[in-house]
PDB file of C-alpha atoms in Angstrom:
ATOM      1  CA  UNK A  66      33.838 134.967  85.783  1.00 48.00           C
ATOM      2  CA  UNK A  67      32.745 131.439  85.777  1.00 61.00           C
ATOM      3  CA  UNK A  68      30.803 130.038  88.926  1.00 68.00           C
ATOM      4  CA  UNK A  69      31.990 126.733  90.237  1.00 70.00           C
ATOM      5  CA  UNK A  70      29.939 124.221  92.170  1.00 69.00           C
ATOM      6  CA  UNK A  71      32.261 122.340  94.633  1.00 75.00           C
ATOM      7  CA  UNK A  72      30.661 118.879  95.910  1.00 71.00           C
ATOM      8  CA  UNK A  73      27.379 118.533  96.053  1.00 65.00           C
ATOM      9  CA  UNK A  74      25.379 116.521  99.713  1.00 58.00           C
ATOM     10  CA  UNK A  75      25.181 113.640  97.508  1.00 61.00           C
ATOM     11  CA  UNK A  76      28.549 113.111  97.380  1.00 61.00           C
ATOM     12  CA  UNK A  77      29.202 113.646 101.043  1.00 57.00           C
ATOM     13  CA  UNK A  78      27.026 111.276 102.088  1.00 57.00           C
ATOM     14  CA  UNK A  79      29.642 108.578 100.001  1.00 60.00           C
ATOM     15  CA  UNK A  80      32.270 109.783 102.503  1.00 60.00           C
ATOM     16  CA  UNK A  81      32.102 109.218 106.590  1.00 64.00           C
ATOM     17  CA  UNK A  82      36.088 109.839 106.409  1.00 80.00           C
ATOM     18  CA  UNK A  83      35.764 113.888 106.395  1.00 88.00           C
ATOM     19  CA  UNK A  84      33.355 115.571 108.467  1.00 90.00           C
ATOM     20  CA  UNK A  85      31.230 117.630 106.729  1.00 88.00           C
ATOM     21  CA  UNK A  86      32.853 120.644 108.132  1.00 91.00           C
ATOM     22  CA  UNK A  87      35.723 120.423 106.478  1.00 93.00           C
ATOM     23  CA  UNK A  88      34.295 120.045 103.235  1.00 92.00           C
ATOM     24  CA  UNK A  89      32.068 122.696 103.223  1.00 92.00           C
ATOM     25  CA  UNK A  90      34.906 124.650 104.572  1.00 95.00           C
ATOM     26  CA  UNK A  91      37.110 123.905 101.121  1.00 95.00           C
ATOM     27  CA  UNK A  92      33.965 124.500  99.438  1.00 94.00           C
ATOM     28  CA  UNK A  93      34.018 128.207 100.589  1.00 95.00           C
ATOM     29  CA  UNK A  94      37.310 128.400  99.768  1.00 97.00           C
ATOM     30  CA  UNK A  95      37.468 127.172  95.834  1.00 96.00           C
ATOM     31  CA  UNK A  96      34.242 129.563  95.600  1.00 94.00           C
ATOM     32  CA  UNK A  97      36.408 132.325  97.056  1.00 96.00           C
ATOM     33  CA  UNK A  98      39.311 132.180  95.044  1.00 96.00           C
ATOM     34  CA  UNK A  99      37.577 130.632  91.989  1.00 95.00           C
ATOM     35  CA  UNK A 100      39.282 132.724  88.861  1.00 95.00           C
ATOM     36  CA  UNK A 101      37.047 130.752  86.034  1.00 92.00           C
ATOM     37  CA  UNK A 102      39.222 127.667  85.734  1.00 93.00           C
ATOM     38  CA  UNK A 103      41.148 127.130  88.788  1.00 95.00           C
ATOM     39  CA  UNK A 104      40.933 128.183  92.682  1.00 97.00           C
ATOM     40  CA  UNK A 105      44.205 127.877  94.837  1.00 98.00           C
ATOM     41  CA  UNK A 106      43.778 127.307  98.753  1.00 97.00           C
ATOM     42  CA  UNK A 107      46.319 127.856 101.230  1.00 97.00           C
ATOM     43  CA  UNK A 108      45.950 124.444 103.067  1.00 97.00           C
ATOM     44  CA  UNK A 109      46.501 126.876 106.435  1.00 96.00           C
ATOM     45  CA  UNK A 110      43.369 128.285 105.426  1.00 97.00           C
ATOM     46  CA  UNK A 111      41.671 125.409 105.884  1.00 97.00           C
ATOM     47  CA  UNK A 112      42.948 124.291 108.939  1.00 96.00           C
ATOM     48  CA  UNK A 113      42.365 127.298 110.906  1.00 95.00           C
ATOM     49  CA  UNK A 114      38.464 127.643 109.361  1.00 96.00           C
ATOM     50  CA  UNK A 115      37.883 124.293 110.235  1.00 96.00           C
ATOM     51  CA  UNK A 116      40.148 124.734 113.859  1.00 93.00           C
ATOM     52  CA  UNK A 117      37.662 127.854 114.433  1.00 93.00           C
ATOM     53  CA  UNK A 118      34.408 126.722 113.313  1.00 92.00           C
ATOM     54  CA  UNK A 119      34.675 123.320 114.601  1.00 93.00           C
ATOM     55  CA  UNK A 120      36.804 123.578 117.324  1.00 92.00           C
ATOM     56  CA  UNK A 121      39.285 120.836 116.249  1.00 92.00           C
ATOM     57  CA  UNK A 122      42.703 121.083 117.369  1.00 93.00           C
ATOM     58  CA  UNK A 123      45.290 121.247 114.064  1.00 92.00           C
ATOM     59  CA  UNK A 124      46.910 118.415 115.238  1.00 94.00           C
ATOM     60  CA  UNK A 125      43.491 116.196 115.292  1.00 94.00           C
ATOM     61  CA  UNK A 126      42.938 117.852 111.370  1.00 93.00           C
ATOM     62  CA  UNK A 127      46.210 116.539 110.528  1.00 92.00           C
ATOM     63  CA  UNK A 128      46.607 113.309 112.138  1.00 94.00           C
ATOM     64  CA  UNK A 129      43.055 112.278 110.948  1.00 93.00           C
ATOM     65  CA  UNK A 130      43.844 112.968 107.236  1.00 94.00           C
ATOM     66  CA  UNK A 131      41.023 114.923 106.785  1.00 94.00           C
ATOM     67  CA  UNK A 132      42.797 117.012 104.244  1.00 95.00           C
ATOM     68  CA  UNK A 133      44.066 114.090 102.129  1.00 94.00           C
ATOM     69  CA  UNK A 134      40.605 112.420 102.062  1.00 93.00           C
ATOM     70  CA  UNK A 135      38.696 115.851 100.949  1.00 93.00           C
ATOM     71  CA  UNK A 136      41.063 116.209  98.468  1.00 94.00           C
ATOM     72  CA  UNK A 137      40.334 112.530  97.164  1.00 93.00           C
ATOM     73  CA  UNK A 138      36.962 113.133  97.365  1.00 91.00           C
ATOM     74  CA  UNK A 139      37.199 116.349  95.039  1.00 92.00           C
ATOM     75  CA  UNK A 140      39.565 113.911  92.503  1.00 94.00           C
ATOM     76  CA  UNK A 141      36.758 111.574  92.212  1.00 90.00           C
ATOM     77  CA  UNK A 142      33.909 114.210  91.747  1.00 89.00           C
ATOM     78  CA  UNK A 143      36.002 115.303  88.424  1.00 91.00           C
ATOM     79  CA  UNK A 144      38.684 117.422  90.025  1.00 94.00           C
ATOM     80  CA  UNK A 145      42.437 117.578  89.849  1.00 96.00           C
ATOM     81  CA  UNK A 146      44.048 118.964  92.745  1.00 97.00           C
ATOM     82  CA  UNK A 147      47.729 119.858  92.657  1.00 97.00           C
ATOM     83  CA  UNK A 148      49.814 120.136  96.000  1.00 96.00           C
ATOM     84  CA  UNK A 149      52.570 122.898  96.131  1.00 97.00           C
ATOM     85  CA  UNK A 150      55.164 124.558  98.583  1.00 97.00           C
ATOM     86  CA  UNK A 151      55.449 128.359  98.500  1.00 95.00           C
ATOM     87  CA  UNK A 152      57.513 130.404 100.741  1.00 94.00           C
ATOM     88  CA  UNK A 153      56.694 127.797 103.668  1.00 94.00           C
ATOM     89  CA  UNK A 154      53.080 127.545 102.255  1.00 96.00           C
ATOM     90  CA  UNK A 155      51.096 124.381 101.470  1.00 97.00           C
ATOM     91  CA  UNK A 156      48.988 124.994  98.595  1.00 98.00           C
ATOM     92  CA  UNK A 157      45.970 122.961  97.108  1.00 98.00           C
ATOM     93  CA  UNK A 158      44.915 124.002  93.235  1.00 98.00           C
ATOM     94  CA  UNK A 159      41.799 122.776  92.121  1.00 97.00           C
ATOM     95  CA  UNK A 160      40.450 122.381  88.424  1.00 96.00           C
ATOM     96  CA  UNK A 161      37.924 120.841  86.964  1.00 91.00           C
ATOM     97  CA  UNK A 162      38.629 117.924  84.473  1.00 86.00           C
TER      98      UNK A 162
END
């Protein structure tokens, strides 16, 4: 199975708009779940990683965007991320271009 290297301190130090904890918390996760050309995150996931390790309240993740800007950082570091529903699920795929 192929390694993937998420985003690199170079590119978050483009971005103040996501603290660094939630990146390297979706950075854990595409590692995780990386299957050689795609990883799928359960946005949930990410929320309560960041909610535990952080100590941000969901509702400060949310209403900040936090998730929305990460995942247009990862677009223009050569990803595509797809957004999908399943079973009550919100679901982030990420590939590399």
């Amino acid at each position: 199975m192929n390694e993937v290297q998420p985003l690199n301190p170079q590119v978050l130090e483009q971005s103040s708009s996501v603290p660094n904890v939630v990146i390297a918390v979706v950075n854990q996760l595409i590692k995780k779940n990386w299957n050689g050309q795609c990883s799928t995150i359960r946005v949930n996931d990410v929320l309560g990683f960041v909610g535990l390790v952080a100590n941000y309240p969901i509702e400060v993740i949310m209403g900040s965007n936090w998730i929305d800007s990460a995942k247009a950082l990862y677009e223009r570091a050569g990803y595509v991320v797809s957004e999908f529903n399943n079973n009550g699920n919100k679901y982030l795929e990420f590939k590399k271009q």
